[in-house]
mmCIF file of C-alpha atoms and ligand atoms in Angstrom:
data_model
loop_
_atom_site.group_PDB
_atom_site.id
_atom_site.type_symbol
_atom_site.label_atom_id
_atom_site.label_comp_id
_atom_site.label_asym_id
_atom_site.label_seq_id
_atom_site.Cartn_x
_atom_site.Cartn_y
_atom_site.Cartn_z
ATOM 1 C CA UNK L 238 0.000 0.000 0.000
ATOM 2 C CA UNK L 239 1.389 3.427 -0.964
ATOM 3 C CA UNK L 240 1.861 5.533 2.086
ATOM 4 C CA UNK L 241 2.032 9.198 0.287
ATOM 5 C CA UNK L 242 -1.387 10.449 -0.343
ATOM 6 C CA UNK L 243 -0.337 12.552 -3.665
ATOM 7 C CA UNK L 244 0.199 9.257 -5.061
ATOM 8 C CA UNK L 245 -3.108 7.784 -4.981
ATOM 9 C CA UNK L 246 -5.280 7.621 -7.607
ATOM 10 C CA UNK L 247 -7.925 8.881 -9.086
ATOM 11 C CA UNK L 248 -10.956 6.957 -9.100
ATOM 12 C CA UNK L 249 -13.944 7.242 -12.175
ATOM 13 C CA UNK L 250 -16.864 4.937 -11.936
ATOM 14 C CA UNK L 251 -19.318 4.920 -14.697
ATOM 15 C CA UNK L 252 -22.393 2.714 -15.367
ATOM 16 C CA UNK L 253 -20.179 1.300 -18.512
ATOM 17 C CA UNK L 254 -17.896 2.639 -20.926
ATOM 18 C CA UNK L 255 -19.497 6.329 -21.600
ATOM 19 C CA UNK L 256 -17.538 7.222 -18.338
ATOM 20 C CA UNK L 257 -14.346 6.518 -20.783
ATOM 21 C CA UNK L 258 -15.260 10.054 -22.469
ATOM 22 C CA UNK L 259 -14.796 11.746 -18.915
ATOM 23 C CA UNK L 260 -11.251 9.799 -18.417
ATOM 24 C CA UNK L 261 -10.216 11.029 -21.263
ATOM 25 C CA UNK L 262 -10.778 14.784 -20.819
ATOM 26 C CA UNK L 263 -8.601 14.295 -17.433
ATOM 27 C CA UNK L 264 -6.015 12.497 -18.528
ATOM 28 C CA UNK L 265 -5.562 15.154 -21.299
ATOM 29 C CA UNK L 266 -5.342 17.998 -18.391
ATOM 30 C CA UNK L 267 -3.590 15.616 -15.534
ATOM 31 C CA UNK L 268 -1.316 13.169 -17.395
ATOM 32 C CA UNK L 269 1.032 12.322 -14.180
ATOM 33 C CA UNK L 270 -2.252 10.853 -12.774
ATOM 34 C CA UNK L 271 -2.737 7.447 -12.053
ATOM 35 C CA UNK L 272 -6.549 6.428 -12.976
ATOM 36 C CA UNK L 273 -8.711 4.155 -11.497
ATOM 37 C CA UNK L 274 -11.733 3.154 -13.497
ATOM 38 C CA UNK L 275 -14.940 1.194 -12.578
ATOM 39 C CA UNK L 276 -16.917 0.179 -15.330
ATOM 40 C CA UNK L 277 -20.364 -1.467 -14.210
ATOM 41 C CA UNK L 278 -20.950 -3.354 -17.528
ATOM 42 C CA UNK L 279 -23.439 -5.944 -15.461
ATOM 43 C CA UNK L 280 -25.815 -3.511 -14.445
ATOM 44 C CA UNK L 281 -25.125 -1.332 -17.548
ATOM 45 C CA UNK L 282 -27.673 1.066 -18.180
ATOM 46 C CA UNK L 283 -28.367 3.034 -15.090
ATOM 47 C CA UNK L 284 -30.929 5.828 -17.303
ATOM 48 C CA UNK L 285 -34.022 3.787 -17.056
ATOM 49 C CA UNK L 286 -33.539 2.534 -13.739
ATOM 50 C CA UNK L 287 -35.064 4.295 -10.275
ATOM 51 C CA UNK L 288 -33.317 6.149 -7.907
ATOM 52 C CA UNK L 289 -33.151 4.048 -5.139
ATOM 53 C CA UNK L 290 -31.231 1.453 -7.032
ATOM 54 C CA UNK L 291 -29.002 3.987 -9.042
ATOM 55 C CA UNK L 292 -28.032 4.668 -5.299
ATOM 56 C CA UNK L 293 -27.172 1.122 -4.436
ATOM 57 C CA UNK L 294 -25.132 0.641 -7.496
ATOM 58 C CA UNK L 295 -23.209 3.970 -6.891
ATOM 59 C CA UNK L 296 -22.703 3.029 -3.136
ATOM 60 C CA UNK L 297 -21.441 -0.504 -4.429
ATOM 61 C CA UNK L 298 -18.924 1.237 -7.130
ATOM 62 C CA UNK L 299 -17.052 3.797 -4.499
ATOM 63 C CA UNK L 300 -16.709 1.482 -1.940
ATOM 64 C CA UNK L 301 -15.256 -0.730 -4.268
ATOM 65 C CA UNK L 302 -12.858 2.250 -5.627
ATOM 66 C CA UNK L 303 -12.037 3.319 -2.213
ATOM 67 C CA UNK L 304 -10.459 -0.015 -1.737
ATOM 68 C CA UNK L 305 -7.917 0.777 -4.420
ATOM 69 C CA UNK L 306 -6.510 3.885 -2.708
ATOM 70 C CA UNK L 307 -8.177 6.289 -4.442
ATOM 71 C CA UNK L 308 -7.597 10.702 -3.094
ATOM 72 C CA UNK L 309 -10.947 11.548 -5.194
ATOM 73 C CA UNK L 310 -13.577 10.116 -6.908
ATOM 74 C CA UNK L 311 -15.443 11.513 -10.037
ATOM 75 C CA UNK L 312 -19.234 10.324 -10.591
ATOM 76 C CA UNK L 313 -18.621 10.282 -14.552
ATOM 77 C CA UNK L 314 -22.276 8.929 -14.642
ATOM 78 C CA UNK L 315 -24.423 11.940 -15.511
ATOM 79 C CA UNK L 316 -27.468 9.701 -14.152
ATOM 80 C CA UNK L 317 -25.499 8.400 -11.047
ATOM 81 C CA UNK L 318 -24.519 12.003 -10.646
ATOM 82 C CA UNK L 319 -28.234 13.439 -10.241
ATOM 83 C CA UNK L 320 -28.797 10.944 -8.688
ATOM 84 C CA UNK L 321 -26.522 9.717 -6.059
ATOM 85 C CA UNK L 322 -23.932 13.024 -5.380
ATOM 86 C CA UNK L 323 -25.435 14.301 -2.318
ATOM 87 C CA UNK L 324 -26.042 10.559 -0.630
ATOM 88 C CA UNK L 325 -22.121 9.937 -1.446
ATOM 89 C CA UNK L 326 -20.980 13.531 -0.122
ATOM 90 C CA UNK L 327 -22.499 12.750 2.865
ATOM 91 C CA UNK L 328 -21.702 8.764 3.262
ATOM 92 C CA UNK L 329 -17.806 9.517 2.277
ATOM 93 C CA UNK L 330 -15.193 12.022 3.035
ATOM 94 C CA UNK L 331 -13.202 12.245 0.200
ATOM 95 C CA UNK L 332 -13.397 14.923 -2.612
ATOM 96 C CA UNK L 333 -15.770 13.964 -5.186
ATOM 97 C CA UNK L 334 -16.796 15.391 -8.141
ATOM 98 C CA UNK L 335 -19.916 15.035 -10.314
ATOM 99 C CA UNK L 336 -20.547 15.900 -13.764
ATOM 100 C CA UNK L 337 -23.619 17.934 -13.408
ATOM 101 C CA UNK L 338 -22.679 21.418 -11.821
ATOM 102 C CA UNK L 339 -19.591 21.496 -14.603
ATOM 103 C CA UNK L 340 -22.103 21.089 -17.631
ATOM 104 C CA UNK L 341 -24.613 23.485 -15.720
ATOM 105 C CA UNK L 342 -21.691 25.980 -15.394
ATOM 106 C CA UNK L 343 -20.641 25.528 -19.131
ATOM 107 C CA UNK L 344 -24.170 26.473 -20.056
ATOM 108 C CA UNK L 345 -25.109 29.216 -18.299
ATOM 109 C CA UNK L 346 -21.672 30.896 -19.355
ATOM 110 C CA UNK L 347 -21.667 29.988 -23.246
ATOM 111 C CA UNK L 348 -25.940 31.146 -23.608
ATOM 112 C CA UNK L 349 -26.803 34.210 -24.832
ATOM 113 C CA UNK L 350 -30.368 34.598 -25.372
ATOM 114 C CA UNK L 351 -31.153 32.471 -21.994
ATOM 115 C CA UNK L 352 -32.449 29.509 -23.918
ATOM 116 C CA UNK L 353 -30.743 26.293 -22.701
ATOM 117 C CA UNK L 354 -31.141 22.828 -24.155
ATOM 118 C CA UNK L 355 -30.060 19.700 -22.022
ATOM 119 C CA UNK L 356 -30.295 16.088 -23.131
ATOM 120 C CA UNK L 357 -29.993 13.055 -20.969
ATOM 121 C CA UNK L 358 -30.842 9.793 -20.130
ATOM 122 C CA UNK L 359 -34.609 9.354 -18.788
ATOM 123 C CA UNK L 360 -33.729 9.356 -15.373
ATOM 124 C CA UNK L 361 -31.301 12.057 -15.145
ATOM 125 C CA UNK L 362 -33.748 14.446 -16.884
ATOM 126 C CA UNK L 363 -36.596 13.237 -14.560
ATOM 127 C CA UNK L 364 -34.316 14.063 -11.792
ATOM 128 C CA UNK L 365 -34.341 17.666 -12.530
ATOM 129 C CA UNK L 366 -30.736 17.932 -11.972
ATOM 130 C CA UNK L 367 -29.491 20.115 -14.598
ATOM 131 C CA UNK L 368 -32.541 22.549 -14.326
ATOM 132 C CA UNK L 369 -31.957 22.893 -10.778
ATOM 133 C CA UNK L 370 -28.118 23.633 -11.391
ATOM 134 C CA UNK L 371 -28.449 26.137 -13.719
ATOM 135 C CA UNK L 372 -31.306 27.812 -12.473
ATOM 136 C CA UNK L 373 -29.002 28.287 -9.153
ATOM 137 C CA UNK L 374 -26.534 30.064 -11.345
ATOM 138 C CA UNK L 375 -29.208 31.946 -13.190
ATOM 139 C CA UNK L 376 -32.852 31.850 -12.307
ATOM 140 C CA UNK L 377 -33.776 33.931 -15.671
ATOM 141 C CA UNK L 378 -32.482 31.079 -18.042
ATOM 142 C CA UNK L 379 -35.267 28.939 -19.697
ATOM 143 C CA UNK L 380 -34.172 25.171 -19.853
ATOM 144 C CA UNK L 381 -35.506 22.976 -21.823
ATOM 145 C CA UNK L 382 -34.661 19.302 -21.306
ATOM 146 C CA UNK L 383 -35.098 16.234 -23.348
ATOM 147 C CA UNK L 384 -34.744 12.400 -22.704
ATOM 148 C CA UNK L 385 -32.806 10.558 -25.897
ATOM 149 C CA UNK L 386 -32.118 7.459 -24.370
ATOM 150 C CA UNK L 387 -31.662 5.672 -27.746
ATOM 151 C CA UNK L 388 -28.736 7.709 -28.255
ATOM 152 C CA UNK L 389 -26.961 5.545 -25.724
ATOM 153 C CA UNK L 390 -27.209 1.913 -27.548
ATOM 154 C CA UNK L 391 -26.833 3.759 -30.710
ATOM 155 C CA UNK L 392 -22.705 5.096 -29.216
ATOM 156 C CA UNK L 393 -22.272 2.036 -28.143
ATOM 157 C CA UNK L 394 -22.824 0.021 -31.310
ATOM 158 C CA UNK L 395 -19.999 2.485 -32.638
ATOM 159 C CA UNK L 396 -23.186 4.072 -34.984
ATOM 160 C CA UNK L 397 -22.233 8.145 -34.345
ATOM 161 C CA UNK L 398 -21.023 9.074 -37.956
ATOM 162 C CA UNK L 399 -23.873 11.580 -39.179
ATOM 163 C CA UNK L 400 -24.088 10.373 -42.735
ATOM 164 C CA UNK L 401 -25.555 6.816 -41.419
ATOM 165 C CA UNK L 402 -29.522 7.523 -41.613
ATOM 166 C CA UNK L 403 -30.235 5.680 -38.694
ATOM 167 C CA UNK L 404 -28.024 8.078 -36.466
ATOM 168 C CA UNK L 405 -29.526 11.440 -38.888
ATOM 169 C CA UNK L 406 -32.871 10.256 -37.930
ATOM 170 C CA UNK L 407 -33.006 9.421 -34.493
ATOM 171 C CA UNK L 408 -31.189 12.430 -34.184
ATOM 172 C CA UNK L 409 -33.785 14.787 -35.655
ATOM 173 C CA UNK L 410 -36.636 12.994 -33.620
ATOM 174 C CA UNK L 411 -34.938 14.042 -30.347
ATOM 175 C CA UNK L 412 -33.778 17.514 -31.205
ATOM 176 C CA UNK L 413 -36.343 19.124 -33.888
ATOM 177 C CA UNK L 414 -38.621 19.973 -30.738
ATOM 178 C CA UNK L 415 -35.566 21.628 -29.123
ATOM 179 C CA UNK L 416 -34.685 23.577 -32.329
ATOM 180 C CA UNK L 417 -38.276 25.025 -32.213
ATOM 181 C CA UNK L 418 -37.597 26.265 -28.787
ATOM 182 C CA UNK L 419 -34.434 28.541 -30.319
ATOM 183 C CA UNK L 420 -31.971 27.256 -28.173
ATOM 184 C CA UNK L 421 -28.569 28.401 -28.252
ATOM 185 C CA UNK L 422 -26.966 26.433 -26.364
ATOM 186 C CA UNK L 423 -27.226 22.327 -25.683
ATOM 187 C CA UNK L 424 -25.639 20.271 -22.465
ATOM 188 C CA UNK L 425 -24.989 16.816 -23.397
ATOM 189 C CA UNK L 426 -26.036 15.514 -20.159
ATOM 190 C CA UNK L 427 -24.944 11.706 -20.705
ATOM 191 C CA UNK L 428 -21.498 10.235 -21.027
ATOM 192 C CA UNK L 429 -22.810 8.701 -24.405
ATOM 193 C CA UNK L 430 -23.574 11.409 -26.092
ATOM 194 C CA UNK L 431 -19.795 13.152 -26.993
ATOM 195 C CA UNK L 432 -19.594 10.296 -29.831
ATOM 196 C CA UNK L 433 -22.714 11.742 -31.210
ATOM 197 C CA UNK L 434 -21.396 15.360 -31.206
ATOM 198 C CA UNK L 435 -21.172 15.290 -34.834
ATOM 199 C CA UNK L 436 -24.405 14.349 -35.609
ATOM 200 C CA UNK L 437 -26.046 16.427 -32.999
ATOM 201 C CA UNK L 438 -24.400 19.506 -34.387
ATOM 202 C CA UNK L 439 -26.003 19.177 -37.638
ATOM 203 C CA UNK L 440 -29.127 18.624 -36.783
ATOM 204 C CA UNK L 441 -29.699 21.253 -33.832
ATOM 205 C CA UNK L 442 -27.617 23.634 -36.218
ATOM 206 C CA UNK L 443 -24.233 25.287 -36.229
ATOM 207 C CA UNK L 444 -24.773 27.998 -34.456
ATOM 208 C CA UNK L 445 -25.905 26.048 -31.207
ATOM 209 C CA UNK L 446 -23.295 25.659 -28.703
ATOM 210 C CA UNK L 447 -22.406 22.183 -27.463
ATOM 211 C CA UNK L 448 -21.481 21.782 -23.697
ATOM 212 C CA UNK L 449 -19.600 18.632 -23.129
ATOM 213 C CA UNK L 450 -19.762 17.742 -19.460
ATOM 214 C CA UNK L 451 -16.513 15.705 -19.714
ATOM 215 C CA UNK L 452 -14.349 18.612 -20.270
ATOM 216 C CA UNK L 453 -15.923 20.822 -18.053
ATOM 217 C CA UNK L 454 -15.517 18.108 -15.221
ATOM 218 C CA UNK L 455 -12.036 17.873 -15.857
ATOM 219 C CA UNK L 456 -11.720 21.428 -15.167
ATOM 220 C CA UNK L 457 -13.209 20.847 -11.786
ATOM 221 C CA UNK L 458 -11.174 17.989 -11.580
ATOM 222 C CA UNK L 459 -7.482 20.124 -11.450
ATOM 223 C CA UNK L 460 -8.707 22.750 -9.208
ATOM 224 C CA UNK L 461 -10.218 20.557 -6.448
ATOM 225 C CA UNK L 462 -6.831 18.837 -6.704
ATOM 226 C CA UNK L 463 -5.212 21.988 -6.274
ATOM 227 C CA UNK L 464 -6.468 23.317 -3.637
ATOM 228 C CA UNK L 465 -6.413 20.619 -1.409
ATOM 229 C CA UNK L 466 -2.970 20.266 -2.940
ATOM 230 C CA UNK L 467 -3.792 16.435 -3.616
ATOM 231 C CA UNK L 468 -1.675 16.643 -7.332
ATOM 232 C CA UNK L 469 0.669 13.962 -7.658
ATOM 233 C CA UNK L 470 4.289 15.425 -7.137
ATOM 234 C CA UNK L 471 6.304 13.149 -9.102
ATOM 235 C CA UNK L 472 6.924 12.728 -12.915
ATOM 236 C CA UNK L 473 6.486 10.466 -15.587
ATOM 237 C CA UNK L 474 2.765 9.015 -17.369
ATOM 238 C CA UNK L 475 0.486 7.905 -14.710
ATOM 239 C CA UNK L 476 -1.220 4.428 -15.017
ATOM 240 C CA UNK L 477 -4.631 3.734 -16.038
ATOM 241 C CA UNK L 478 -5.986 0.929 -14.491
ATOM 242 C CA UNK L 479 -9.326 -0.835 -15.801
ATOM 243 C CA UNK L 480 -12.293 -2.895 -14.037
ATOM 244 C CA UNK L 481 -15.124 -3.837 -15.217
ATOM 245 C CA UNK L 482 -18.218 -5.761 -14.099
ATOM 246 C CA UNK L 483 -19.265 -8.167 -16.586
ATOM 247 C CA UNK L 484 -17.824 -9.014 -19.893
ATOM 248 C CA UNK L 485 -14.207 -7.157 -20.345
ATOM 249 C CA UNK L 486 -13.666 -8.039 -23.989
ATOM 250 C CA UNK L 487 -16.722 -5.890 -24.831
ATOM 251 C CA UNK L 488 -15.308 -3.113 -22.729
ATOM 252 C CA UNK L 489 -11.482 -3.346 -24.574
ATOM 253 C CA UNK L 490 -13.659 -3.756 -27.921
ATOM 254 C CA UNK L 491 -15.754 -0.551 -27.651
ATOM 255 C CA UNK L 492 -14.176 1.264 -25.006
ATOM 256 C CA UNK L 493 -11.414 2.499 -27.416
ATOM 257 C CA UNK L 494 -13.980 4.457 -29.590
ATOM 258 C CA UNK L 495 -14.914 6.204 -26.215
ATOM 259 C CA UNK L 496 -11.314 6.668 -25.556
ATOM 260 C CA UNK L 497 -9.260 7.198 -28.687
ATOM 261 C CA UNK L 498 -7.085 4.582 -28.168
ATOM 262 C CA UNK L 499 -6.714 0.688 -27.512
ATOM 263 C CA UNK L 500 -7.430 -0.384 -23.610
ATOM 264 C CA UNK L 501 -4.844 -2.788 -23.355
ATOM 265 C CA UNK L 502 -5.750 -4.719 -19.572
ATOM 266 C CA UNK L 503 -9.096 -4.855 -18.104
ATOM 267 C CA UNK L 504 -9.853 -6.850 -14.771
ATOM 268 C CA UNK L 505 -13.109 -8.817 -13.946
ATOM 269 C CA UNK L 506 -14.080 -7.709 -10.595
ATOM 270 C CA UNK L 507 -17.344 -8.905 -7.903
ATOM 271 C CA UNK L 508 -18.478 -6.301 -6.451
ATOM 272 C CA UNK L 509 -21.473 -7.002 -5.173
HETATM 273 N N1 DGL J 271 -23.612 6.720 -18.071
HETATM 274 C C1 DGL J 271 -24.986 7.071 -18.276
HETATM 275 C C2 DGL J 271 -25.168 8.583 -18.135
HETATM 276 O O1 DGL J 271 -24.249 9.353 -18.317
HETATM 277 C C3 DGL J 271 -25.494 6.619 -19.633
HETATM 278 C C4 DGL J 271 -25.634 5.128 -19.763
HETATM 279 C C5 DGL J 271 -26.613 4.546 -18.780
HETATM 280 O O2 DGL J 271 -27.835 4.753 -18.910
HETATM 281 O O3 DGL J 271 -26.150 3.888 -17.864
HETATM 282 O O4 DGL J 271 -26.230 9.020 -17.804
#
C-alpha cells in the first residue's frame, strides 16, 4: 500500500464505458495521474432505472474504488450524478466530483439569449438535476430538457457518424422539438452522447453551442486537486488501471472508440 497520499489515484466509476469520455478529458489535463476506473458493464444502463437502485449501485462502485486507494472520486455517470452526489458527499469524506454542476456551469456561461437545451438519459432528466443547477446560477435562463435514451445503444454500437440515416434520424426525432424552442446552447447531459457530437451539431444547427460535461468536469477535476494540494508530485505518465463488471472483452472492444485509443488490460471484478 502506498503511504504518500499525492500518489493515490484517481478513481472514475461509470455505469459502462461512456464514463471513458470523462477519463479522457482528465487524462488530457492531468497526465502524471494514475486512474482508477470502474466500469459497471453488469448492471449497464443506469438511465431507465429508479433512484433508489441507481443509489445502491453507486454506493457498491465507491466502496469498491475506495479499496484501491483512491484521493478523489469523479461520478462520470451523468445519471449516477443526479442521482446519487449528495447521498455519497455525505456517506464519504473524500473529494468527489460530479458531472452535473460542470455542464450546468458551461451552459449558463456559453448562452446568450437564456435559452438552454439539455439532453440526458430518462432518469437524469426526470431528476431535474441540470434545471436545478443552472437555475441556481441563473434563475432567468429557460431550460428545456429532453430524454434521448436511444442515443446511448446507438454510441455504443460504434453508430455516431452523421451520414448513417439511422443516427440522422433518431437524431432529428430528439432535437427538432428543441430547435423550435431557439436554443442556443445544448448540455450533453450523458457520457454517451460526446460520440454523437457530430451528428447532434447538424441537426440542432451550427450555431448552437455544445457543452460537453466531460471537459468541463475535468476542469473541476485540477482545481479541487489543487487546492487541497492532492496533485501527484512526481513525474512520468500515470497508469490507467481498468475494471469492469461483466464481460471485459466488450469493454477493450468498444471502449477504445470512447477513448481514442486501444485499452490494453481490463480486470473482472465482484463487487457485489
Ligand atoms: N452513463 C450514463 C449517463 O451518463 C449513460 C448510460 C446509462 O444509462 O447507464 O447518464
Amino acid at each position: 500500500m502506498k503511504s504518500d497520499i499525492h500518489e493515490y489515484a484517481i478513481g472514475i466509476f461509470d455505469s459502462g464505458i461512456g464514463g471513458l469520455t470523462v477519463l479522457r478529458a482528465v487524462k488530457k489535463l492531468l497526465p502524471l495521474e494514475h486512474i482508477m476506473y470502474l466500469g459497471d458493464t453488469a448492471r449497464v444502463p443506469y438511465g431507465t432505472r429508479s433512484a433508489q437502485t441507481v443509489l445502491k449501485y453507486s454506493i457498491a462502485n465507491t466502496d469498491f474504488l475506495l479499496k484501491q486507494n483512491i484521493k478523489l472520486l469523479i461520478i462520470a455517470c451523468n445519471t449516477a450524478s443526479a442521482i446519487a452526489t449528495r447521498a455519497l458527499r455525505e456517506r464519504y469524506s473524500l473529494p468527489i466530483v460530479e458531472v452535473i454542476t460542470p455542464g450546468a456551469r458551461g451552459a449558463v456561461a456559453a448562452t446568450r439569449n437564456a435559452r438552454v437545451g439539455v439532453i440526458g438519459t430518462e432518469a437524469t432528466i426526470n431528476s431535474g438535476a441540470y434545471q436545478a443547477a443552472i437555475h441556481k446560477l441563473n434563475p432567468r435562463i429557460e431550460v428545456f430538457a429532453r430524454p434521448c435514451p436511444l442515443f446511448v445503444p446507438l454510441a455504443e454500437e460504434g453508430w455516431y457518424d452523421p451520414a448513417d440515416e439511422i443516427v440522422r434520424l433518431t437524431a432529428q426525432r430528439y432535437l427538432n422539438e428543441l430547435k423550435e424552442n431557439a436554443i442556443d446552447t445544448l448540455v450533453l447531459g450523458c457520457t454517451h452522447y460526446p460520440l454523437l457530437k457530430g451528428a447532434i451539431q447538424q441537426i440542432i444547427g451550427e450555431r448552437v453551442t455544445l457543452i460537453d460535461s466531460a471537459e468541463e468536469t475535468a476542469h473541476v477535476v485540477v482545481r479541487v486537486l489543487t487546492d487541497k494540494d492532492l496533485l501527484i508530485k512526481k513525474s512520468g505518465g500515470g497508469a490507467c488501471s481498468f475494471f469492469v463488471t461483466d464481460i471485459p472483452h466488450r469493454f477493450t472492444e468498444t471502449g477504445k472508440l470512447f477513448l481514442g485509443k486501444e485499452i490494453e488490460t481490463v480486470q473482472l471484478v465482484d463487487i457485489l
